[in-house]
Amino acid sequence: MATAEYHSGYAGHTGDFVHALAERFASVGAAFAKRHRHAQTLRALESLSRDELKDIGYPVDALEAKPVIEIKAGVMTTLLSMR
């Protein structure tokens, strides 16, 4: 059975836009809150001693600095020209 729906044009799209905008703001707010909670957790863990970290079962070496490779701009060009 076929049905017919009446669309008023612009008014229907405005509601969709407002709804999509509200969802976007909610997701941005949730992402911000998640990052904030993560930063608070890291600050709290950094304030604990090694013995306290062992007491709560947290891997002690997880908070230590990890080696980082820094690549200067133009390295790929230099490497390709050496072929």
Short mmCIF file of N, CA and C in Angstrom, two decimals:
data_model
loop_
_atom_site.label_atom_id
_atom_site.label_comp_id
_atom_site.label_asym_id
_atom_site.label_seq_id
_atom_site.Cartn_x
_atom_site.Cartn_y
_atom_site.Cartn_z
N MET A 1 0.85 -1.16 0.00
CA MET A 1 0.00 0.00 0.00
C MET A 1 0.90 1.23 0.00
N ALA A 2 0.64 2.12 -0.87
CA ALA A 2 1.44 3.34 -1.00
C ALA A 2 0.97 4.39 -0.01
N THR A 3 1.93 5.15 0.50
CA THR A 3 1.58 6.23 1.42
C THR A 3 2.15 7.53 0.87
N ALA A 4 1.55 8.60 1.24
CA ALA A 4 2.02 9.91 0.81
C ALA A 4 2.34 10.73 2.06
N GLU A 5 3.49 11.38 2.04
CA GLU A 5 3.87 12.23 3.15
C GLU A 5 4.02 13.65 2.65
N TYR A 6 3.66 14.58 3.48
CA TYR A 6 3.76 15.98 3.12
C TYR A 6 5.04 16.54 3.71
N HIS A 7 5.89 17.11 2.87
CA HIS A 7 7.11 17.76 3.32
C HIS A 7 6.97 19.25 3.07
N SER A 8 7.21 20.01 4.12
CA SER A 8 7.04 21.45 3.98
C SER A 8 8.26 22.12 3.38
N GLY A 9 9.25 21.34 3.01
CA GLY A 9 10.43 21.92 2.37
C GLY A 9 11.47 22.36 3.37
N TYR A 10 11.67 23.64 3.49
CA TYR A 10 12.75 24.21 4.29
C TYR A 10 12.61 23.90 5.78
N ALA A 11 11.41 23.93 6.31
CA ALA A 11 11.20 23.73 7.75
C ALA A 11 11.67 22.35 8.19
N GLY A 12 11.46 21.34 7.37
CA GLY A 12 11.91 19.99 7.71
C GLY A 12 13.41 19.89 7.75
N HIS A 13 14.07 20.55 6.83
CA HIS A 13 15.52 20.50 6.78
C HIS A 13 16.15 21.28 7.94
N THR A 14 15.49 22.32 8.40
CA THR A 14 16.01 23.10 9.52
C THR A 14 16.07 22.23 10.76
N GLY A 15 15.06 21.44 10.99
CA GLY A 15 15.05 20.54 12.14
C GLY A 15 16.17 19.52 12.05
N ASP A 16 16.41 18.98 10.85
CA ASP A 16 17.48 18.03 10.66
C ASP A 16 18.83 18.68 10.93
N PHE A 17 19.00 19.91 10.47
CA PHE A 17 20.25 20.63 10.67
C PHE A 17 20.50 20.89 12.16
N VAL A 18 19.46 21.33 12.84
CA VAL A 18 19.58 21.62 14.27
C VAL A 18 19.89 20.33 15.04
N HIS A 19 19.23 19.26 14.66
CA HIS A 19 19.47 17.97 15.32
C HIS A 19 20.89 17.49 15.07
N ALA A 20 21.37 17.61 13.84
CA ALA A 20 22.74 17.20 13.53
C ALA A 20 23.75 18.09 14.26
N LEU A 21 23.48 19.37 14.34
CA LEU A 21 24.37 20.29 15.05
C LEU A 21 24.41 19.97 16.54
N ALA A 22 23.26 19.65 17.12
CA ALA A 22 23.21 19.28 18.53
C ALA A 22 23.99 17.99 18.79
N GLU A 23 23.87 17.02 17.89
CA GLU A 23 24.62 15.77 18.03
C GLU A 23 26.12 16.03 17.93
N ARG A 24 26.51 16.91 17.03
CA ARG A 24 27.92 17.23 16.86
C ARG A 24 28.48 17.90 18.12
N PHE A 25 27.74 18.86 18.68
CA PHE A 25 28.18 19.51 19.91
C PHE A 25 28.28 18.51 21.06
N ALA A 26 27.34 17.58 21.10
CA ALA A 26 27.37 16.57 22.16
C ALA A 26 28.59 15.67 22.00
N SER A 27 28.93 15.28 20.78
CA SER A 27 30.08 14.42 20.58
C SER A 27 31.38 15.16 20.87
N VAL A 28 31.45 16.43 20.51
CA VAL A 28 32.65 17.23 20.82
C VAL A 28 32.79 17.39 22.33
N GLY A 29 31.69 17.62 23.01
CA GLY A 29 31.72 17.74 24.46
C GLY A 29 32.15 16.44 25.13
N ALA A 30 31.66 15.32 24.61
CA ALA A 30 32.04 14.03 25.18
C ALA A 30 33.53 13.75 24.94
N ALA A 31 34.04 14.10 23.76
CA ALA A 31 35.45 13.90 23.47
C ALA A 31 36.32 14.78 24.38
N PHE A 32 35.89 16.00 24.60
CA PHE A 32 36.63 16.89 25.50
C PHE A 32 36.64 16.35 26.92
N ALA A 33 35.49 15.87 27.39
CA ALA A 33 35.41 15.31 28.74
C ALA A 33 36.29 14.07 28.87
N LYS A 34 36.35 13.25 27.83
CA LYS A 34 37.19 12.05 27.86
C LYS A 34 38.66 12.42 27.96
N ARG A 35 39.09 13.40 27.17
CA ARG A 35 40.49 13.83 27.22
C ARG A 35 40.82 14.45 28.57
N HIS A 36 39.88 15.19 29.14
CA HIS A 36 40.08 15.80 30.44
C HIS A 36 40.25 14.74 31.53
N ARG A 37 39.38 13.71 31.50
CA ARG A 37 39.49 12.62 32.48
C ARG A 37 40.81 11.87 32.32
N HIS A 38 41.24 11.66 31.08
CA HIS A 38 42.50 10.97 30.82
C HIS A 38 43.68 11.78 31.37
N ALA A 39 43.66 13.08 31.17
CA ALA A 39 44.73 13.94 31.69
C ALA A 39 44.75 13.91 33.21
N GLN A 40 43.57 13.92 33.84
CA GLN A 40 43.51 13.83 35.30
C GLN A 40 44.08 12.52 35.80
N THR A 41 43.78 11.44 35.10
CA THR A 41 44.29 10.13 35.49
C THR A 41 45.81 10.10 35.39
N LEU A 42 46.35 10.64 34.30
CA LEU A 42 47.80 10.66 34.15
C LEU A 42 48.48 11.50 35.23
N ARG A 43 47.89 12.63 35.56
CA ARG A 43 48.46 13.47 36.63
C ARG A 43 48.43 12.73 37.96
N ALA A 44 47.36 12.02 38.23
CA ALA A 44 47.27 11.27 39.49
C ALA A 44 48.29 10.15 39.53
N LEU A 45 48.47 9.46 38.40
CA LEU A 45 49.45 8.36 38.36
C LEU A 45 50.88 8.88 38.48
N GLU A 46 51.15 10.04 37.91
CA GLU A 46 52.50 10.60 37.99
C GLU A 46 52.85 11.02 39.41
N SER A 47 51.84 11.32 40.20
CA SER A 47 52.12 11.75 41.58
C SER A 47 52.40 10.56 42.50
N LEU A 48 52.12 9.33 42.06
CA LEU A 48 52.35 8.16 42.89
C LEU A 48 53.80 7.70 42.80
N SER A 49 54.28 7.12 43.89
CA SER A 49 55.64 6.58 43.89
C SER A 49 55.64 5.20 43.22
N ARG A 50 56.84 4.66 43.00
CA ARG A 50 56.95 3.34 42.37
C ARG A 50 56.29 2.27 43.22
N ASP A 51 56.44 2.35 44.54
CA ASP A 51 55.83 1.36 45.42
C ASP A 51 54.30 1.45 45.39
N GLU A 52 53.78 2.67 45.34
CA GLU A 52 52.32 2.84 45.27
C GLU A 52 51.77 2.31 43.95
N LEU A 53 52.52 2.51 42.87
CA LEU A 53 52.10 1.97 41.58
C LEU A 53 52.06 0.45 41.61
N LYS A 54 53.06 -0.16 42.26
CA LYS A 54 53.08 -1.62 42.39
C LYS A 54 51.90 -2.10 43.23
N ASP A 55 51.54 -1.33 44.27
CA ASP A 55 50.43 -1.71 45.14
C ASP A 55 49.11 -1.78 44.39
N ILE A 56 48.90 -0.87 43.45
CA ILE A 56 47.63 -0.87 42.71
C ILE A 56 47.70 -1.74 41.46
N GLY A 57 48.87 -2.36 41.20
CA GLY A 57 49.00 -3.27 40.08
C GLY A 57 49.24 -2.58 38.76
N TYR A 58 49.71 -1.35 38.78
CA TYR A 58 49.98 -0.61 37.55
C TYR A 58 51.42 -0.87 37.12
N PRO A 59 51.67 -1.17 35.85
CA PRO A 59 53.05 -1.40 35.41
C PRO A 59 53.90 -0.15 35.60
N VAL A 60 54.97 -0.28 36.35
CA VAL A 60 55.79 0.86 36.72
C VAL A 60 56.44 1.50 35.49
N ASP A 61 56.85 0.69 34.54
CA ASP A 61 57.54 1.23 33.37
C ASP A 61 56.60 1.86 32.36
N ALA A 62 55.30 1.81 32.58
CA ALA A 62 54.35 2.38 31.62
C ALA A 62 54.41 3.91 31.59
N LEU A 63 54.80 4.54 32.69
CA LEU A 63 54.83 6.00 32.75
C LEU A 63 56.19 6.57 32.37
N GLU A 64 57.19 5.72 32.22
CA GLU A 64 58.51 6.21 31.88
C GLU A 64 58.53 6.68 30.43
N ALA A 65 59.42 7.60 30.16
CA ALA A 65 59.51 8.16 28.81
C ALA A 65 59.94 7.08 27.81
N LYS A 66 59.33 7.10 26.65
CA LYS A 66 59.65 6.14 25.60
C LYS A 66 60.50 6.83 24.55
N PRO A 67 61.41 6.09 23.92
CA PRO A 67 62.25 6.72 22.90
C PRO A 67 61.42 7.21 21.71
N VAL A 68 61.83 8.34 21.19
CA VAL A 68 61.12 8.96 20.07
C VAL A 68 62.13 9.24 18.96
N ILE A 69 61.74 8.97 17.76
CA ILE A 69 62.58 9.27 16.60
C ILE A 69 62.10 10.57 16.00
N GLU A 70 63.00 11.52 15.88
CA GLU A 70 62.66 12.79 15.25
C GLU A 70 63.19 12.78 13.83
N ILE A 71 62.33 13.06 12.89
CA ILE A 71 62.72 13.08 11.48
C ILE A 71 62.65 14.52 11.01
N LYS A 72 63.77 15.00 10.51
CA LYS A 72 63.83 16.38 10.04
C LYS A 72 63.15 16.49 8.69
N ALA A 73 62.69 17.68 8.38
CA ALA A 73 62.04 17.92 7.10
C ALA A 73 63.04 17.72 5.98
N GLY A 74 62.63 17.06 4.93
CA GLY A 74 63.49 16.85 3.77
C GLY A 74 64.26 15.54 3.82
N VAL A 75 64.12 14.76 4.87
CA VAL A 75 64.86 13.50 4.97
C VAL A 75 64.42 12.54 3.87
N MET A 76 63.15 12.48 3.61
CA MET A 76 62.66 11.56 2.57
C MET A 76 63.19 11.96 1.21
N THR A 77 63.26 13.24 0.93
CA THR A 77 63.81 13.71 -0.35
C THR A 77 65.27 13.31 -0.46
N THR A 78 66.01 13.48 0.63
CA THR A 78 67.44 13.12 0.63
C THR A 78 67.62 11.64 0.42
N LEU A 79 66.81 10.85 1.09
CA LEU A 79 66.92 9.40 0.95
C LEU A 79 66.57 8.94 -0.46
N LEU A 80 65.55 9.53 -1.05
CA LEU A 80 65.17 9.15 -2.40
C LEU A 80 66.22 9.57 -3.41
N SER A 81 66.90 10.69 -3.19
CA SER A 81 67.91 11.14 -4.13
C SER A 81 69.17 10.29 -4.03
N MET A 82 69.34 9.56 -2.94
CA MET A 82 70.52 8.71 -2.77
C MET A 82 70.36 7.38 -3.49
N ARG A 83 69.19 7.04 -3.97
CA ARG A 83 68.97 5.76 -4.65
C ARG A 83 69.78 5.61 -5.86
#
